[in-house]
Tab-separated table of C-alpha atoms in Angstrom:
chain	number	residue	atom	x	y	z
Q	169	MET	CA	-45.603	91.107	-15.761
Q	170	ALA	CA	-47.848	90.776	-12.704
Q	171	LYS	CA	-50.171	93.634	-11.793
Q	172	ILE	CA	-49.634	94.967	-8.264
Q	173	ARG	CA	-50.342	97.863	-5.925
Q	174	LYS	CA	-47.464	99.681	-4.255
Q	175	VAL	CA	-46.626	102.835	-2.313
Q	176	VAL	CA	-44.813	105.553	-4.244
Q	177	ILE	CA	-43.050	108.630	-2.873
Q	178	THR	CA	-43.690	110.824	-5.900
Q	179	GLU	CA	-41.458	113.657	-4.651
Q	180	TYR	CA	-40.026	114.784	-1.306
Q	181	GLY	CA	-42.388	116.545	1.080
Q	182	ASP	CA	-45.293	116.099	3.492
Q	183	VAL	CA	-47.616	113.080	3.585
Q	184	GLY	CA	-49.413	114.311	0.475
Q	185	VAL	CA	-46.536	113.052	-1.695
Q	186	LEU	CA	-47.379	109.438	-0.756
Q	187	LYS	CA	-49.522	107.586	-3.268
Q	188	VAL	CA	-50.729	103.996	-3.579
Q	189	ALA	CA	-50.436	103.265	-7.275
Q	190	ASP	CA	-51.091	100.474	-9.763
Q	191	ALA	CA	-47.885	99.012	-11.163
Q	192	THR	CA	-46.373	95.819	-12.530
Q	193	CYS	CA	-43.701	93.466	-11.239
Q	194	PRO	CA	-41.511	91.635	-13.772
Q	195	PRO	CA	-40.465	87.983	-13.340
Q	196	PRO	CA	-37.507	87.538	-10.974
Q	197	PRO	CA	-34.110	87.917	-12.675
Q	198	LYS	CA	-31.241	85.494	-12.192
Q	199	GLY	CA	-30.378	84.924	-8.543
Q	200	HIS	CA	-33.585	86.580	-7.348
Q	201	VAL	CA	-36.794	85.279	-5.818
Q	202	GLN	CA	-40.182	86.906	-6.213
Q	203	ILE	CA	-41.963	87.480	-2.908
Q	204	ALA	CA	-45.600	88.258	-2.161
Q	205	THR	CA	-45.250	90.703	0.713
Q	206	LEU	CA	-47.311	89.964	3.811
Q	207	TYR	CA	-45.943	92.653	6.144
Q	208	SER	CA	-43.453	95.447	5.632
Q	209	GLY	CA	-41.596	97.036	8.520
Q	210	PHE	CA	-42.253	100.749	9.009
Q	211	SER	CA	-39.769	103.107	10.691
Q	212	GLY	CA	-38.193	106.530	10.815
Q	213	ALA	CA	-36.203	105.580	7.713
Q	214	ASP	CA	-39.441	105.615	5.694
Q	215	VAL	CA	-40.326	109.038	7.098
Q	216	ASN	CA	-36.882	110.434	6.329
Q	217	MET	CA	-37.010	109.023	2.792
Q	218	ARG	CA	-40.336	110.732	2.240
Q	219	LYS	CA	-38.745	114.001	3.355
Q	220	GLY	CA	-35.671	113.402	1.212
Q	221	ILE	CA	-33.158	113.486	4.082
Q	222	TYR	CA	-32.205	109.810	4.391
Q	223	PRO	CA	-28.432	109.501	3.820
Q	224	PHE	CA	-27.369	108.377	0.348
Q	225	MET	CA	-30.929	107.525	-0.696
Q	226	LYS	CA	-32.403	106.994	-4.145
Q	227	LYS	CA	-34.002	109.925	-5.893
Q	228	ALA	CA	-37.805	110.125	-5.999
Q	229	PRO	CA	-40.010	108.638	-7.293
Q	230	LEU	CA	-39.350	105.518	-5.245
Q	231	THR	CA	-41.147	102.822	-3.283
Q	232	PRO	CA	-40.162	102.674	0.407
Q	233	GLY	CA	-40.217	99.724	2.768
Q	234	TYR	CA	-37.015	98.709	4.555
Q	235	CYS	CA	-37.826	95.063	5.256
Q	236	LEU	CA	-40.516	92.455	4.817
Q	237	VAL	CA	-41.871	89.033	5.556
Q	238	GLY	CA	-43.521	87.336	2.615
Q	239	ARG	CA	-44.177	84.166	0.647
Q	240	VAL	CA	-41.910	83.099	-2.212
Q	241	THR	CA	-43.963	82.892	-5.414
Q	242	ALA	CA	-41.372	82.399	-8.158
Q	243	LEU	CA	-37.663	81.667	-8.616
Q	244	GLY	CA	-35.202	83.221	-11.012
Q	245	ASP	CA	-32.499	81.207	-12.706
Q	246	GLU	CA	-29.783	79.763	-10.440
Q	247	CYS	CA	-31.932	79.953	-7.292
Q	248	SER	CA	-31.663	76.815	-5.175
Q	249	ILE	CA	-32.260	77.722	-1.533
Q	250	PHE	CA	-36.025	78.304	-1.468
Q	251	ASN	CA	-39.141	76.872	-3.059
Q	252	PRO	CA	-42.430	78.582	-3.965
Q	253	GLY	CA	-44.546	78.772	-0.825
Q	254	ASP	CA	-41.630	79.266	1.576
Q	255	ILE	CA	-41.943	82.161	4.033
Q	256	VAL	CA	-38.884	84.415	4.155
Q	257	ALA	CA	-37.702	87.565	5.902
Q	258	VAL	CA	-35.420	90.007	4.122
Q	259	LEU	CA	-33.886	93.436	4.567
Q	260	THR	CA	-34.726	95.348	1.380
Q	261	LYS	CA	-34.079	99.070	2.135
Q	262	TYR	CA	-36.571	99.920	-0.626
Q	263	ASP	CA	-39.619	98.374	-2.336
Q	264	ALA	CA	-41.128	96.334	0.543
Q	265	GLU	CA	-44.360	98.367	0.466
Q	266	ALA	CA	-45.476	96.535	-2.674
Q	267	GLU	CA	-47.609	93.437	-3.214
Q	268	LEU	CA	-44.817	91.690	-5.128
Q	269	VAL	CA	-41.092	92.365	-4.995
Q	270	ASN	CA	-38.010	90.693	-6.454
Q	271	GLN	CA	-35.083	90.264	-4.065
Q	272	PRO	CA	-31.688	88.544	-4.261
Q	273	GLU	CA	-32.072	85.071	-2.818
Q	274	LYS	CA	-28.831	85.428	-0.822
Q	275	TYR	CA	-30.368	88.100	1.432
Q	276	CYS	CA	-33.481	86.075	2.317
Q	277	VAL	CA	-33.745	84.052	5.528
Q	278	ARG	CA	-36.296	81.294	6.040
Q	279	VAL	CA	-39.033	81.820	8.657
Q	280	LYS	CA	-39.879	78.600	10.457
Q	281	ASP	CA	-43.410	77.243	10.643
Q	282	GLY	CA	-45.322	78.504	13.648
Q	283	VAL	CA	-43.390	81.772	14.041
Q	284	ASP	CA	-45.594	84.833	14.423
Q	285	LEU	CA	-45.221	86.622	11.078
Q	286	GLN	CA	-45.866	90.117	12.415
Q	287	GLN	CA	-43.106	89.677	14.981
Q	288	ALA	CA	-40.810	88.188	12.340
Q	289	ALA	CA	-41.391	91.213	10.092
Q	290	ALA	CA	-39.891	93.507	12.745
Q	291	LEU	CA	-36.629	91.581	12.983
Q	292	PRO	CA	-34.649	92.430	9.796
Q	293	CYS	CA	-34.571	96.169	10.501
Q	294	ASP	CA	-35.479	96.949	14.122
Q	295	TRP	CA	-34.009	93.948	15.919
Q	296	VAL	CA	-30.990	93.287	13.690
Q	297	THR	CA	-30.036	96.912	14.329
Q	298	ALA	CA	-30.467	96.544	18.083
Q	299	TYR	CA	-28.809	93.135	18.313
Q	300	ASN	CA	-25.633	94.198	16.560
Q	301	MET	CA	-25.327	97.535	18.346
Q	302	VAL	CA	-25.665	95.815	21.727
Q	303	THR	CA	-23.597	92.673	21.152
Q	304	LYS	CA	-20.958	93.763	18.613
Q	305	TYR	CA	-20.568	97.544	18.799
Q	306	ALA	CA	-21.101	98.211	22.527
Q	307	LYS	CA	-20.389	94.641	23.701
Q	308	VAL	CA	-22.818	95.098	26.581
Q	309	ALA	CA	-22.013	92.816	29.507
Q	310	ARG	CA	-23.518	91.721	32.807
Q	311	GLY	CA	-23.563	94.405	35.485
Q	312	GLN	CA	-23.248	97.330	33.082
Q	313	LYS	CA	-25.529	100.354	32.875
Q	314	VAL	CA	-27.102	101.038	29.472
Q	315	PHE	CA	-28.926	104.231	28.495
Q	316	VAL	CA	-31.358	104.241	25.557
Q	317	HIS	CA	-33.064	107.236	23.976
Q	318	GLY	CA	-36.523	106.253	22.772
Q	319	LEU	CA	-37.086	103.226	24.999
Q	320	SER	CA	-40.647	102.743	23.771
Q	321	GLY	CA	-39.684	102.874	20.100
Q	322	ALA	CA	-39.111	99.861	17.885
Q	323	VAL	CA	-35.300	99.781	18.059
Q	324	GLY	CA	-35.130	101.283	21.546
Q	325	PHE	CA	-37.328	98.556	23.015
Q	326	ALA	CA	-35.257	95.902	21.244
Q	327	ILE	CA	-32.038	97.409	22.634
Q	328	MET	CA	-33.545	97.289	26.103
Q	329	LYS	CA	-34.549	93.631	25.837
Q	330	ILE	CA	-31.270	92.446	24.297
Q	331	SER	CA	-29.266	94.429	26.871
Q	332	GLN	CA	-31.285	92.837	29.653
Q	333	LEU	CA	-30.547	89.399	28.190
Q	334	GLN	CA	-26.862	90.341	28.430
Q	335	GLY	CA	-27.357	91.125	32.123
Q	336	ALA	CA	-27.349	94.937	31.951
Q	337	GLU	CA	-29.452	97.470	33.862
Q	338	VAL	CA	-31.348	99.685	31.419
Q	339	TYR	CA	-32.149	103.382	31.735
Q	340	GLY	CA	-33.452	105.728	29.084
Q	341	THR	CA	-35.859	108.359	27.837
Q	342	ALA	CA	-39.446	107.973	26.699
Q	343	SER	CA	-42.721	109.857	26.710
Q	344	GLN	CA	-44.314	109.965	30.150
Q	345	ARG	CA	-47.371	108.103	28.812
Q	346	ASN	CA	-45.218	105.007	28.266
Q	347	HIS	CA	-43.304	105.004	31.562
Q	348	ALA	CA	-45.574	102.555	33.377
Q	349	ILE	CA	-45.232	99.804	30.782
Q	350	LEU	CA	-41.466	100.353	30.569
Q	351	VAL	CA	-41.158	99.976	34.344
Q	352	GLU	CA	-43.085	96.698	34.008
Q	353	HIS	CA	-40.387	95.593	31.576
Q	354	GLY	CA	-37.642	96.398	34.082
Q	355	ALA	CA	-36.419	99.739	32.709
Q	356	HIS	CA	-35.760	103.054	34.472
Q	357	PRO	CA	-37.407	105.682	32.226
Q	358	PHE	CA	-36.899	109.466	32.224
Q	359	VAL	CA	-38.574	112.285	30.334
Q	360	TYR	CA	-36.196	113.552	27.658
Q	361	THR	CA	-37.252	117.190	27.664
Q	362	ASP	CA	-36.665	118.069	31.332
Q	363	LYS	CA	-32.999	116.916	31.096
Q	364	LYS	CA	-33.052	115.535	34.644
Q	365	TRP	CA	-31.642	112.287	33.292
Q	366	ILE	CA	-28.287	113.971	32.653
Q	367	ALA	CA	-27.557	114.716	36.317
Q	368	GLN	CA	-29.108	111.431	37.426
Q	369	MET	CA	-26.884	109.333	35.171
Q	370	GLN	CA	-23.798	111.357	35.982
Q	371	GLY	CA	-24.564	110.784	39.663
Q	372	LEU	CA	-24.602	107.028	39.009
Q	373	GLY	CA	-21.141	107.205	37.471
Q	374	GLY	CA	-22.349	107.318	33.887
Q	375	ALA	CA	-23.540	104.694	31.440
Q	376	HIS	CA	-21.252	102.066	29.961
Q	377	ALA	CA	-23.175	102.406	26.687
Q	378	VAL	CA	-25.553	105.069	25.366
Q	379	PHE	CA	-27.680	104.429	22.273
Q	380	ASP	CA	-28.804	107.628	20.552
Q	381	PRO	CA	-31.123	107.713	17.491
Q	382	LEU	CA	-31.857	111.432	17.868
Q	383	GLY	CA	-28.635	113.116	16.799
Q	384	TYR	CA	-27.720	116.783	16.568
Q	385	GLU	CA	-27.563	118.358	20.050
Q	386	SER	CA	-28.514	115.062	21.659
Q	387	PHE	CA	-25.090	113.608	20.817
Q	388	ASP	CA	-23.420	116.141	23.142
Q	389	GLU	CA	-25.841	115.317	25.953
Q	390	SER	CA	-25.386	111.570	25.457
Q	391	TYR	CA	-21.607	111.893	25.493
Q	392	SER	CA	-21.815	113.786	28.795
Q	393	ILE	CA	-23.426	110.818	30.585
Q	394	LEU	CA	-20.866	108.217	29.512
Q	395	SER	CA	-18.783	106.447	32.116
Q	396	PRO	CA	-15.014	107.078	31.821
Q	397	LYS	CA	-14.656	104.195	29.354
Q	398	GLY	CA	-18.171	104.242	27.940
Q	399	ILE	CA	-19.273	104.140	24.303
Q	400	LEU	CA	-21.857	106.255	22.495
Q	401	VAL	CA	-23.534	104.336	19.657
Q	402	ALA	CA	-25.402	106.638	17.288
Q	403	TYR	CA	-27.932	105.635	14.655
Q	404	GLY	CA	-31.009	107.013	12.941
Q	405	ASN	CA	-30.652	110.792	13.403
Q	406	ASN	CA	-34.413	111.217	13.819
Q	407	LYS	CA	-34.564	114.263	16.108
Q	408	ASP	CA	-35.758	116.660	13.421
Q	409	SER	CA	-38.284	114.191	12.010
Q	410	ILE	CA	-40.233	113.545	15.204
Q	411	ALA	CA	-42.261	116.715	14.608
Q	412	ASP	CA	-43.616	116.155	11.090
Q	413	GLU	CA	-43.280	119.765	10.039
Q	414	GLY	CA	-40.119	120.402	12.040
Q	415	HIS	CA	-37.112	122.201	10.631
Q	416	LEU	CA	-34.887	119.750	8.779
Q	417	ARG	CA	-31.100	119.889	8.908
Q	418	SER	CA	-28.344	117.819	7.416
Q	419	PRO	CA	-27.048	115.371	10.042
Q	420	MET	CA	-23.494	115.395	8.684
Q	421	PHE	CA	-22.048	118.169	10.883
Q	422	ALA	CA	-23.370	116.579	14.079
Q	423	LEU	CA	-22.081	113.155	13.026
Q	424	THR	CA	-18.658	114.518	12.129
Q	425	LYS	CA	-18.413	116.350	15.452
Q	426	MET	CA	-19.450	113.247	17.372
Q	427	LEU	CA	-16.954	110.951	15.616
Q	428	ALA	CA	-14.169	113.539	15.982
Q	429	ARG	CA	-14.349	113.028	19.754
Q	430	ASN	CA	-12.420	109.800	19.155
Q	431	LEU	CA	-9.372	111.920	18.282
Q	432	ASN	CA	-9.072	113.089	21.904
Q	433	PRO	CA	-6.099	111.101	23.306
Q	434	ILE	CA	-6.820	111.819	26.967
Q	435	THR	CA	-10.250	110.217	27.250
Q	436	GLY	CA	-11.330	106.602	27.333
Q	437	LYS	CA	-14.767	107.448	25.972
Q	438	ARG	CA	-15.614	106.303	22.441
Q	439	THR	CA	-18.200	107.115	19.800
Q	440	THR	CA	-19.392	105.191	16.769
Q	441	PHE	CA	-22.218	105.169	14.224
Q	442	PHE	CA	-24.208	102.094	13.240
Q	443	GLY	CA	-25.577	101.826	9.721
Q	444	LEU	CA	-27.691	98.835	8.757
Q	445	ASN	CA	-26.313	97.013	5.695
Q	446	ARG	CA	-27.383	93.654	4.323
Q	447	ASP	CA	-23.999	93.195	2.645
Q	448	SER	CA	-22.230	93.216	6.008
Q	449	SER	CA	-20.944	90.015	7.574
Q	450	TYR	CA	-23.335	90.357	10.545
Q	451	TYR	CA	-26.624	90.614	8.630
Q	452	HIS	CA	-27.460	87.023	7.719
Q	453	PRO	CA	-26.228	85.305	10.910
Q	454	SER	CA	-27.843	87.854	13.233
Q	455	LEU	CA	-31.226	87.677	11.471
Q	456	THR	CA	-31.034	83.877	11.608
Q	457	THR	CA	-30.183	84.017	15.316
Q	458	LEU	CA	-33.066	86.380	16.058
Q	459	LEU	CA	-35.563	84.222	14.152
Q	460	ASP	CA	-34.357	81.243	16.196
Q	461	MET	CA	-34.731	83.257	19.407
Q	462	LEU	CA	-38.252	84.235	18.381
Q	463	ALA	CA	-39.159	80.629	17.581
Q	464	ALA	CA	-37.765	79.492	20.952
Q	465	GLY	CA	-39.611	82.193	22.896
Q	466	THR	CA	-36.371	83.809	24.074
Q	467	ILE	CA	-37.586	87.132	22.682
Q	468	THR	CA	-41.066	88.517	22.128
Q	469	VAL	CA	-41.497	91.426	19.725
Q	470	PRO	CA	-44.294	93.826	20.680
Q	471	ILE	CA	-46.171	95.277	17.707
Q	472	LYS	CA	-47.414	98.766	18.462
Q	473	ASN	CA	-49.495	99.321	15.334
Q	474	VAL	CA	-50.314	97.805	11.959
Q	475	TRP	CA	-51.707	99.843	9.072
Q	476	ASP	CA	-53.066	98.580	5.774
Q	477	LEU	CA	-51.232	99.576	2.605
Q	478	GLU	CA	-53.958	102.062	1.718
Q	479	GLU	CA	-53.433	103.776	5.099
Q	480	ILE	CA	-49.839	104.744	4.362
Q	481	GLN	CA	-50.455	108.474	4.818
Q	482	THR	CA	-51.970	107.778	8.245
Q	483	ALA	CA	-48.920	105.704	9.185
Q	484	HIS	CA	-46.614	108.625	8.358
Q	485	ARG	CA	-48.798	111.100	10.278
Q	486	GLU	CA	-48.903	108.896	13.378
Q	487	TRP	CA	-45.243	107.824	13.415
Q	488	GLY	CA	-43.616	108.806	16.704
Q	489	SER	CA	-46.914	109.357	18.519
Q	490	GLY	CA	-49.391	107.343	20.548
Q	491	THR	CA	-49.194	105.120	23.601
Q	492	GLY	CA	-47.519	101.742	23.561
Q	493	VAL	CA	-44.179	100.160	22.792
Q	494	GLY	CA	-42.637	98.234	19.952
Q	495	SER	CA	-42.516	97.978	16.186
Q	496	LEU	CA	-44.718	99.353	13.428
Q	497	LEU	CA	-45.863	97.449	10.356
Q	498	ILE	CA	-47.645	97.926	7.067
Q	499	LYS	CA	-49.982	95.048	6.156
Q	500	VAL	CA	-49.463	94.663	2.422
Q	501	ALA	CA	-51.352	91.461	1.646
Q	502	LYS	CA	-55.091	91.870	1.086
Q	503	ASP	CA	-56.124	88.651	2.822
């Protein structure tokens, strides 16, 4: 048993329930590799887990951390793909905010030498989500109009960049403080709260695809700006979590209402929900593709902030705030 430090959500609640605790990590079981975590991705999923509102989540106490990049340190029986010292990326859902973690070898993807490890750490969650929503769910194509809520966020920025690679024009909402940098990246940003984007997009004939991580009332607004055959792709449901002490609601009614719109036989508009799942057929090939794109310079992943493991409460307090674009990380390794 190796001694480690890890984040623990002791119970559901405000940032005070987050602790960095001493623990142990057992040797990797059969089919698993043991990984020394370098960076863990940090997202709204971690915040929602801390509040106890992430769909179908484990009960507390638990260790969060949805994905990681780390170094393989040991192999369980029947492991043959990796060797100790190899750098891998993996979608974990839990446990990445720990110095050592055991993960099934089949979910790990090799990170090539020379790839920026911070950027690689953002791929399994943020960019795999964006890549599959854009290319497989919405099937964004050249000449289309795409609308993204949260353009400056980790997934929102990735959606923008992948949509632009597909040849689409990108519109969306973001805090005013981030509009200038988004314009530099070729987007057309709006302020969410003044709702002017609704009339503007309707005046343009609507968006071929809308990506909405907010949920609740936002689904109705997003549906209203679809083109006659457009698709609304929902994910995240983070609207109530943006304000840390905001009122929390179950997302199920809003999701059910949104998906029920598909039962209307007289409209060509569609709705769907994307849930990230490492057991899906898209996970391994899309993460491999994105790592190749990163190595080739086809994509660049901006990193908005990196906190040390011991700063986990600060990370939760500052999530959803500040100037800048891109992904958020927890630096787990001490060196």
